[in-house]
PDB file of C-alpha atoms in Angstrom:
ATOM      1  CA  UNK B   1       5.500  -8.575 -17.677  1.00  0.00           C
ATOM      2  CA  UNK B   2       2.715  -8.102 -14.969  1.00  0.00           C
ATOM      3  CA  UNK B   3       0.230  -5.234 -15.382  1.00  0.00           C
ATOM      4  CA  UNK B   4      -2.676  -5.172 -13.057  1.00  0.00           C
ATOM      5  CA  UNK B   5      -5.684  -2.892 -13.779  1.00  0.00           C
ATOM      6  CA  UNK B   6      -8.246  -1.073 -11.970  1.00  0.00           C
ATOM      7  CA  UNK B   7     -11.980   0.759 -13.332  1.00  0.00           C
ATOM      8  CA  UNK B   8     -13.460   3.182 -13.204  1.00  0.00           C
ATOM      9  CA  UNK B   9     -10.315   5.491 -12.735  1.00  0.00           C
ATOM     10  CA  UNK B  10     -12.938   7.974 -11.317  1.00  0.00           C
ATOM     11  CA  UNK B  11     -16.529   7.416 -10.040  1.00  0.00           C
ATOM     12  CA  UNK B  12     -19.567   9.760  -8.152  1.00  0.00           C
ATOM     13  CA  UNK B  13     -22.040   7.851  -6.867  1.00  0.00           C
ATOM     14  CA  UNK B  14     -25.060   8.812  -4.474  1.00  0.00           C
ATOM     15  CA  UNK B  15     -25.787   7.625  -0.913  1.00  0.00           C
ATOM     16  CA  UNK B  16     -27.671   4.501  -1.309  1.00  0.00           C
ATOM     17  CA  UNK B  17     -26.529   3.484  -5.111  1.00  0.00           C
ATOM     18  CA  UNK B  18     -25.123  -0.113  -5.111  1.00  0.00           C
ATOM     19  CA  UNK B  19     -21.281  -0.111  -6.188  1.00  0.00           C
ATOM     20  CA  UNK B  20     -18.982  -2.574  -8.643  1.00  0.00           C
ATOM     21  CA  UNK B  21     -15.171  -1.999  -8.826  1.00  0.00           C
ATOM     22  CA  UNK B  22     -12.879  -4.022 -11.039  1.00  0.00           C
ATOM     23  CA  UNK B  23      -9.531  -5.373 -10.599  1.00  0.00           C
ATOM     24  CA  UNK B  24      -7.695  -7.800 -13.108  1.00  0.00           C
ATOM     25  CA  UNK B  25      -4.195  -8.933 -13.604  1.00  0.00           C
ATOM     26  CA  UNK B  26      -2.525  -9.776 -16.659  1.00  0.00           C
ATOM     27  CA  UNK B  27       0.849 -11.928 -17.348  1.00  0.00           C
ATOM     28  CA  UNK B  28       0.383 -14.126 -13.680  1.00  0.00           C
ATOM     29  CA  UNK B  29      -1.517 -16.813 -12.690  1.00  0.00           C
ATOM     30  CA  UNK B  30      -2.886 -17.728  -9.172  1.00  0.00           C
ATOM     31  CA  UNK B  31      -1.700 -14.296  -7.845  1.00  0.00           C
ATOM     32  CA  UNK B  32      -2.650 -13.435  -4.014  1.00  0.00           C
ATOM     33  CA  UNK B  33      -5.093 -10.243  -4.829  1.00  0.00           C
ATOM     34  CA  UNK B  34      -6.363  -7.453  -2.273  1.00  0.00           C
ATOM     35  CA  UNK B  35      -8.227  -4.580  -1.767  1.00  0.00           C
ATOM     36  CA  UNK B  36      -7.372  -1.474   0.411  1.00  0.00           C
ATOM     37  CA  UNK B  37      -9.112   1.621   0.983  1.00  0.00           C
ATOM     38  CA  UNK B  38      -7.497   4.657   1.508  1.00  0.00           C
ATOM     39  CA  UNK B  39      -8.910   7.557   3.118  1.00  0.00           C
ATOM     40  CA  UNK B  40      -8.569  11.142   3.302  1.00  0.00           C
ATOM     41  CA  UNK B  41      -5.284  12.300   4.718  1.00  0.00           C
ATOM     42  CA  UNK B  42      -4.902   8.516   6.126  1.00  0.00           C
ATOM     43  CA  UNK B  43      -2.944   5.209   5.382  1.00  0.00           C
ATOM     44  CA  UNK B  44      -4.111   2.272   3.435  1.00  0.00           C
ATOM     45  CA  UNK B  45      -6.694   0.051   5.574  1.00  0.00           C
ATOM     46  CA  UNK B  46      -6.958  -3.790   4.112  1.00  0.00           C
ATOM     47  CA  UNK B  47     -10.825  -4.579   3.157  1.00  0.00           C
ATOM     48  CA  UNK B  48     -10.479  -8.161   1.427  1.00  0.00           C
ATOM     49  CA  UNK B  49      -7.727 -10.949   0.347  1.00  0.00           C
ATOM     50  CA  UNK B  50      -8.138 -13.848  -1.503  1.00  0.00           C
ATOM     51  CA  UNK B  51      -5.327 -16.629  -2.161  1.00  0.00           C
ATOM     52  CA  UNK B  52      -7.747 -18.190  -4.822  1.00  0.00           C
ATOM     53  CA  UNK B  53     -10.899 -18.588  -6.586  1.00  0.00           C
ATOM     54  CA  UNK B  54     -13.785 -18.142  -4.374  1.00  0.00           C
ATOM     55  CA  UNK B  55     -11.478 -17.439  -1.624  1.00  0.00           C
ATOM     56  CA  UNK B  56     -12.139 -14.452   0.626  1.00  0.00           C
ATOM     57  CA  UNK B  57     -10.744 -13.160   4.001  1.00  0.00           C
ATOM     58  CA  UNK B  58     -12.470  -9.902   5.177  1.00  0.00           C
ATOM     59  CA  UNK B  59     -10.580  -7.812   7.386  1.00  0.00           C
ATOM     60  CA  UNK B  60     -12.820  -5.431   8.291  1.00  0.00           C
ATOM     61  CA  UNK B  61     -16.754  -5.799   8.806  1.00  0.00           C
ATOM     62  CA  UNK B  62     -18.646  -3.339   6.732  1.00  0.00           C
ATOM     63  CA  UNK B  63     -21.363  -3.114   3.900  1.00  0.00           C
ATOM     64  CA  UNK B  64     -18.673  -3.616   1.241  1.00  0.00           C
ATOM     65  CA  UNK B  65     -18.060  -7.197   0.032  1.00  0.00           C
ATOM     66  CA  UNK B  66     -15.677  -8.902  -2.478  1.00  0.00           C
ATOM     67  CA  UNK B  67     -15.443 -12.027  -5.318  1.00  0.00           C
ATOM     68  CA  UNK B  68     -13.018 -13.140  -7.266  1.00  0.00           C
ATOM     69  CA  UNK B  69     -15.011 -14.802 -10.050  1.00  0.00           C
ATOM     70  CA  UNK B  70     -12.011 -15.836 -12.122  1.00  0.00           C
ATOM     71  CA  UNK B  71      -8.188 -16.087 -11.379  1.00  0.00           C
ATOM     72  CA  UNK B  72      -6.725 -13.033 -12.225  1.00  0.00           C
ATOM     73  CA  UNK B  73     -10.331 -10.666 -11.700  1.00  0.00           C
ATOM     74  CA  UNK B  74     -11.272  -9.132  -8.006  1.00  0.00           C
ATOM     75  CA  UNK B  75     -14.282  -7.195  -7.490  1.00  0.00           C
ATOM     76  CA  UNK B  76     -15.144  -5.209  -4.950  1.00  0.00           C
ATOM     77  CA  UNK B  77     -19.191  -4.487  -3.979  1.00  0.00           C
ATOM     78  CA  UNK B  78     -21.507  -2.677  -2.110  1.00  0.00           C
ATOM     79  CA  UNK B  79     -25.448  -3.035  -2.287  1.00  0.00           C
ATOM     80  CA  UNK B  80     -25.749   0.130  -0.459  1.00  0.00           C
ATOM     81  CA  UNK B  81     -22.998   2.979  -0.492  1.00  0.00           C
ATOM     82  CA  UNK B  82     -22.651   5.262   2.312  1.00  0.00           C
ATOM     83  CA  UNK B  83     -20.794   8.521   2.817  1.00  0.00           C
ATOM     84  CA  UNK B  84     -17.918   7.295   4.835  1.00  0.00           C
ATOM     85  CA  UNK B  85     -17.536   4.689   1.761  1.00  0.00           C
ATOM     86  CA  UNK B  86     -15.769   7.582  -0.278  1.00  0.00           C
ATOM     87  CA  UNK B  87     -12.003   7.229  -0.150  1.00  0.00           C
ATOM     88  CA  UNK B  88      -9.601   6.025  -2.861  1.00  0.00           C
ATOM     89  CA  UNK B  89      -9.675   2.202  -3.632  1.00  0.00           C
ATOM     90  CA  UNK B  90      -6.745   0.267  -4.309  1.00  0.00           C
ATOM     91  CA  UNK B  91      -6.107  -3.082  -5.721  1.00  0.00           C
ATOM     92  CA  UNK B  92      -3.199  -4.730  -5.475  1.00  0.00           C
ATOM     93  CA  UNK B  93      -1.852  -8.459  -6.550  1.00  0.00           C
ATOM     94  CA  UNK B  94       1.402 -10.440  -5.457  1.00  0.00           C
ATOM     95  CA  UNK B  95       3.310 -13.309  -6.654  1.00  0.00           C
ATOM     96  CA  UNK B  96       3.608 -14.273  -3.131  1.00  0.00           C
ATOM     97  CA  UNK B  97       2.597 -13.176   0.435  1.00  0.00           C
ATOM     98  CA  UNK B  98       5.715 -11.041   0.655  1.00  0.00           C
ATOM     99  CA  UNK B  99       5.456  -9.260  -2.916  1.00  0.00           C
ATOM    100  CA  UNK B 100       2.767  -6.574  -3.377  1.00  0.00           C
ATOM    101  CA  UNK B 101       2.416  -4.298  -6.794  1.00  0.00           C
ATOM    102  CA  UNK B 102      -0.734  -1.967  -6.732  1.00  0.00           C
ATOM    103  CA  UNK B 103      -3.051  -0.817  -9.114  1.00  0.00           C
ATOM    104  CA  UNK B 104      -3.644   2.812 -10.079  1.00  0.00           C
ATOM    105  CA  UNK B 105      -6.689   3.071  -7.877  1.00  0.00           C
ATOM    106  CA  UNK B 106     -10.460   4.016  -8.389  1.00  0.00           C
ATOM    107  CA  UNK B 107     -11.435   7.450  -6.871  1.00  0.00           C
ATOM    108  CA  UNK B 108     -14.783   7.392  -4.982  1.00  0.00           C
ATOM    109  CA  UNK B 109     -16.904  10.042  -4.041  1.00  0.00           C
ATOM    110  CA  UNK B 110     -20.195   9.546  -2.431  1.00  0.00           C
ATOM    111  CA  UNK B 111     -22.906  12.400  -2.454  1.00  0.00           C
TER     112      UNK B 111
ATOM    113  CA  UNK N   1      -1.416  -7.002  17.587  1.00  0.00           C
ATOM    114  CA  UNK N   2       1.490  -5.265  14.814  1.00  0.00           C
ATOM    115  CA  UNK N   3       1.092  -1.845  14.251  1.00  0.00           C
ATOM    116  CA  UNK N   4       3.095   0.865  12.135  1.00  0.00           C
ATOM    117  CA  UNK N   5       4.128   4.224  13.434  1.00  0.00           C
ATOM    118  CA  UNK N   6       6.029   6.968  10.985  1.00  0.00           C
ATOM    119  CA  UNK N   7       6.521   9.856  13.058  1.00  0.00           C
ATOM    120  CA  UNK N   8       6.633  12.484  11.066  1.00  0.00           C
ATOM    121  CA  UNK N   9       3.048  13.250   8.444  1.00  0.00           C
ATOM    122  CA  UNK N  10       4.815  16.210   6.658  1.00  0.00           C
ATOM    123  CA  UNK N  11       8.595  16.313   6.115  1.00  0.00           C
ATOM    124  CA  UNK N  12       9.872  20.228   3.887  1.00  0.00           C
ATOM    125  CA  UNK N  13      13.037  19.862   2.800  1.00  0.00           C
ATOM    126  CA  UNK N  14      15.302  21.969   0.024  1.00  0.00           C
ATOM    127  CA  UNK N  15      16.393  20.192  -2.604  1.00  0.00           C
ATOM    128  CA  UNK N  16      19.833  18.195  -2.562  1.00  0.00           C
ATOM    129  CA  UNK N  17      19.247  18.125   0.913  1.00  0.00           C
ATOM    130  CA  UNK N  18      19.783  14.759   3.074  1.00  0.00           C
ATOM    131  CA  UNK N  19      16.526  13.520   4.276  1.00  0.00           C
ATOM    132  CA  UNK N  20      15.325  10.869   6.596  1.00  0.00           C
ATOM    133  CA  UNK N  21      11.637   9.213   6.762  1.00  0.00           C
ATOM    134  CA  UNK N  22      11.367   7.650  10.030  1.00  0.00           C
ATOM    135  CA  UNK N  23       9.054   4.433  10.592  1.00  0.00           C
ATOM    136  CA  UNK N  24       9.034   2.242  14.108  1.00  0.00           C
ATOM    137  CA  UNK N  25       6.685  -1.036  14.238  1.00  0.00           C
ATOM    138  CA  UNK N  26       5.488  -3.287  16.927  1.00  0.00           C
ATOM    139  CA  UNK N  27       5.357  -7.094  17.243  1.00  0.00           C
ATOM    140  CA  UNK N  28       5.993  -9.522  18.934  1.00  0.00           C
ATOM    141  CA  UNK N  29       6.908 -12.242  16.011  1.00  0.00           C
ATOM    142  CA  UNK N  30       9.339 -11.459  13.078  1.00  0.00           C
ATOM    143  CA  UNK N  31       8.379  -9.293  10.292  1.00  0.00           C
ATOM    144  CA  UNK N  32       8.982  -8.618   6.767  1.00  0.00           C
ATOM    145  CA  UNK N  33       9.323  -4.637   6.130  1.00  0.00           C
ATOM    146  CA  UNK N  34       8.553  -1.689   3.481  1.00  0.00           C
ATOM    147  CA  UNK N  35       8.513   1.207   1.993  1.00  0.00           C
ATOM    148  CA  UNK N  36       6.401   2.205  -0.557  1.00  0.00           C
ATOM    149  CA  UNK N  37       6.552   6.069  -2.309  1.00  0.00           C
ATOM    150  CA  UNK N  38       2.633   7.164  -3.672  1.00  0.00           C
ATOM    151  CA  UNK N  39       2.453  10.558  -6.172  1.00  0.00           C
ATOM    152  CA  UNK N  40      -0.625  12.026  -6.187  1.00  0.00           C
ATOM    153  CA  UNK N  41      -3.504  10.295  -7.625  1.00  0.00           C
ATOM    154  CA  UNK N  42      -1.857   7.562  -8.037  1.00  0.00           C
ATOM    155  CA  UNK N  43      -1.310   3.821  -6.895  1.00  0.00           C
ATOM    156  CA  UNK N  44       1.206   2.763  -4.590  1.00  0.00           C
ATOM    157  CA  UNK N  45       4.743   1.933  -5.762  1.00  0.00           C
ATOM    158  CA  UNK N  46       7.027  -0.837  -3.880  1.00  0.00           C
ATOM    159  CA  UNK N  47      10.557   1.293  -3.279  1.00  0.00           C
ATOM    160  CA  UNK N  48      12.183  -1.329  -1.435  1.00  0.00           C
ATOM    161  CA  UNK N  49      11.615  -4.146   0.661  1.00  0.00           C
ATOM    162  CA  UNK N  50      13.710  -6.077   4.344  1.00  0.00           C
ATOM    163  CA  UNK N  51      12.769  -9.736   3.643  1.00  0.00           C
ATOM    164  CA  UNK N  52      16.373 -10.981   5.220  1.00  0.00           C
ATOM    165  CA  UNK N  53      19.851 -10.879   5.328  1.00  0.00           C
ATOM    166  CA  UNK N  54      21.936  -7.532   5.015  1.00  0.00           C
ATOM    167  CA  UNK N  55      19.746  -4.977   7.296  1.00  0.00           C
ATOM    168  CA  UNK N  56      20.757  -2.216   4.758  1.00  0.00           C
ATOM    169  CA  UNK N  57      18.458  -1.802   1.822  1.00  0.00           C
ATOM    170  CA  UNK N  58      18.825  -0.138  -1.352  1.00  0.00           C
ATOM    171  CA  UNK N  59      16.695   1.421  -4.252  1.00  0.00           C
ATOM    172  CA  UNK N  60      17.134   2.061  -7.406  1.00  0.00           C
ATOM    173  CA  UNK N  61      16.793   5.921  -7.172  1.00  0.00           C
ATOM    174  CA  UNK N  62      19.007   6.640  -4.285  1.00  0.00           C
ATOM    175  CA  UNK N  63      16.707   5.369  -1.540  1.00  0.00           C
ATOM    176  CA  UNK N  64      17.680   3.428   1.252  1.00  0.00           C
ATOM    177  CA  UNK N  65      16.733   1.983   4.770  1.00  0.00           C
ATOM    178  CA  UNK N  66      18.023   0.122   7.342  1.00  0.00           C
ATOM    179  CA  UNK N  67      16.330  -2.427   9.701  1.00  0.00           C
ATOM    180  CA  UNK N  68      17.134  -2.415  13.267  1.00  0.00           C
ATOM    181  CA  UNK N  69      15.370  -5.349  15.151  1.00  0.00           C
ATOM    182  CA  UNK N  70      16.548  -3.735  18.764  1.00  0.00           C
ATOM    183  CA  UNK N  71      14.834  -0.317  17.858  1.00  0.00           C
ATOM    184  CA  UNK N  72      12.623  -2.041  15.817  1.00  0.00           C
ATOM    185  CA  UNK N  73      12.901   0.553  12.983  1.00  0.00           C
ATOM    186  CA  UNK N  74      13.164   0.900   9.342  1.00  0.00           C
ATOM    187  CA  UNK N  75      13.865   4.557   8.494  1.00  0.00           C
ATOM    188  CA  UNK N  76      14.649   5.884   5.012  1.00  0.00           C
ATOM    189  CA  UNK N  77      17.356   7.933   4.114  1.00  0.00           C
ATOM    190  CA  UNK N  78      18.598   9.829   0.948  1.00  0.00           C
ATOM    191  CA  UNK N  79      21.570  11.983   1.008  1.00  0.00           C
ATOM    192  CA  UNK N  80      20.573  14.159  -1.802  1.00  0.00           C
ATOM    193  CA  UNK N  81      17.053  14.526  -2.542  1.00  0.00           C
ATOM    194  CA  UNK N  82      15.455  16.057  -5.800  1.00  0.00           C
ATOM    195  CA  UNK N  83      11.999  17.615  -5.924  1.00  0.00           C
ATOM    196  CA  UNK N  84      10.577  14.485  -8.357  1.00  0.00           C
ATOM    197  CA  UNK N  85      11.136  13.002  -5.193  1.00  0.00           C
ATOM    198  CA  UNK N  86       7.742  15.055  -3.266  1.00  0.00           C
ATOM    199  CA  UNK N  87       5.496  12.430  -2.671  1.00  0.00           C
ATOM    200  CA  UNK N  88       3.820  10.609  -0.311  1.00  0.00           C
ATOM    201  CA  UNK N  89       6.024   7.386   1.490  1.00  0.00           C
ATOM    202  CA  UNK N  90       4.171   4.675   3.224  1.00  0.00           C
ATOM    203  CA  UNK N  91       6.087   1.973   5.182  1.00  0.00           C
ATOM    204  CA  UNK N  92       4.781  -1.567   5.929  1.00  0.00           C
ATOM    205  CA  UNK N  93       5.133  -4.919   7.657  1.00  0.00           C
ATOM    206  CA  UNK N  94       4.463  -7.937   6.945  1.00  0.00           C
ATOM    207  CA  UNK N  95       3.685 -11.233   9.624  1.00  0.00           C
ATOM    208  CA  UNK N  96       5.559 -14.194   7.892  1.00  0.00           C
ATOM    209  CA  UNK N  97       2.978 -16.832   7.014  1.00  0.00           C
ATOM    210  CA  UNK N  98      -0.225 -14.673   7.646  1.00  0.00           C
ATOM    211  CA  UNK N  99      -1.120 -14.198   3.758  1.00  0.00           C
ATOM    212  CA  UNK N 100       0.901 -11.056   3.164  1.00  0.00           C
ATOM    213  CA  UNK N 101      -1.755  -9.166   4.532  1.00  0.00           C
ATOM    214  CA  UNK N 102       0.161  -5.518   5.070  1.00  0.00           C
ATOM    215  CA  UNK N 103      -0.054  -3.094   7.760  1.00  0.00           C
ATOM    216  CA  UNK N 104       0.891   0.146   6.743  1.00  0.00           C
ATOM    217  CA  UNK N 105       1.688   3.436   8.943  1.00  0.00           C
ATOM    218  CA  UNK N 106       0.067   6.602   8.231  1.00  0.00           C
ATOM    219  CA  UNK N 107       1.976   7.828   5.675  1.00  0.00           C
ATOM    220  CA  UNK N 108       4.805  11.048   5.363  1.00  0.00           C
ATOM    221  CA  UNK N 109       4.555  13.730   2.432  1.00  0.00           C
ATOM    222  CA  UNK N 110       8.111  14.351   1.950  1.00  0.00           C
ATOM    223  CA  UNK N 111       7.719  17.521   0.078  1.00  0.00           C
ATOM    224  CA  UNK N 112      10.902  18.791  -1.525  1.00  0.00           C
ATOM    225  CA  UNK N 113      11.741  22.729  -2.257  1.00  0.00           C
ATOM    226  CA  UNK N 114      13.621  24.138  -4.501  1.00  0.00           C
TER     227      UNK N 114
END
């Protein structure tokens, strides 16, 4: 079966500090993988989507940015964190563009 | 441009009471729909999904939801509801051939008492 995995579970980080979150899927190949951002008291925004290696769509322009160095790995980056970048971070892959399964999430808190 | 609306953020109920979640969307192409139920601190979990065919959906834990293209609506229902059901229930669309990208509405904490 599919498991898809997310670290850190947790992570406090100041303003300024450069940021690397993981994502990686096991038991699927060439899955469709995203990352969404939820924040506060709000619904899930989309940041990134990639349909392949080295494929990346932003959806929403920002200082965050995202590869996907291998086929079942996603990472999400900042160079610079700011405040409004705290928020929970969620990963999610599907076998196809109508099939998502999400990943436990990364809690960020910038100080 | 699609957009999600649930109309309700916070939903008390008492336990084994019927409940219903409501969710409207706009767009002007078809869409692919659903619900997905989020306990705290954790990821997102896909409850049920309106690809095609019969407009009434079913989950596996007493869920269900019914699309209605003319009200264009997919609200969730449960006749009985337990409190391991308080949580947090997100519904989304879909745009057929855009990438699956979803769009997801702001969310209802369906909070169940005993």
């Amino acid at each position: 079966s599919q498991t898809i995995h997310q670290w850190p579970a947790t992570l406090v980080q100041p303003v300024g500090s450069p940021l690397s979150l993981e994502c990686t899927v096991e038991g699927t190949s060439n899955p469709n993988l995203y990352w969404y951002r939820q924040a506060a008291g709000r619904g899930l925004q989309l940041l990134f989507y990639s349909v392949g290696i080295g494929q990346i769509s932003s959806e929403v322009p920002q200082n965050l940015s995202a590869s996907r160095p291998q086929d079942r790995q996603f990472i999400l980056s900042s160079k610079k964190l700011l405040l409004s970048d705290s928020g929970f971070y969620l990963c999610a892959w599907g076998p196809s563009a109508y099939e998502q399964y999400f990943g436990p999430g990364t809690r960020l808190t910038v100080t | 441009a699609q957009s999600v609306t649930q109309l309700d953020s916070q939903v008390p109920v008492f336990e084994e009471a019927p409940v219903e979640l409501r969710c409207n969307y706009s767009s002007s192409v078809s869409v692919y729909l659903f619900w997905y139920v989020q306990y705290p601190n954790q990821g997102l979990q896909l409850l049920l999904k309106y690809l095609s065919g019969s407009t009434l959906v079913e989950s596996i834990n007493g869920f269900e939801a019914e699309f209605n293209k003319s009200q264009t609506s997919f609200h969730l229902r449960k006749p009985s509801v337990h409190i391991s059901d308080t949580a947090e229930y997100f519904c989304a669309v879909t745009i057929y051939n855009q990438g699956g990208k979803l769009i997801f509405g702001q969310g209802t904490e369906l909070s169940v008492k005993p």
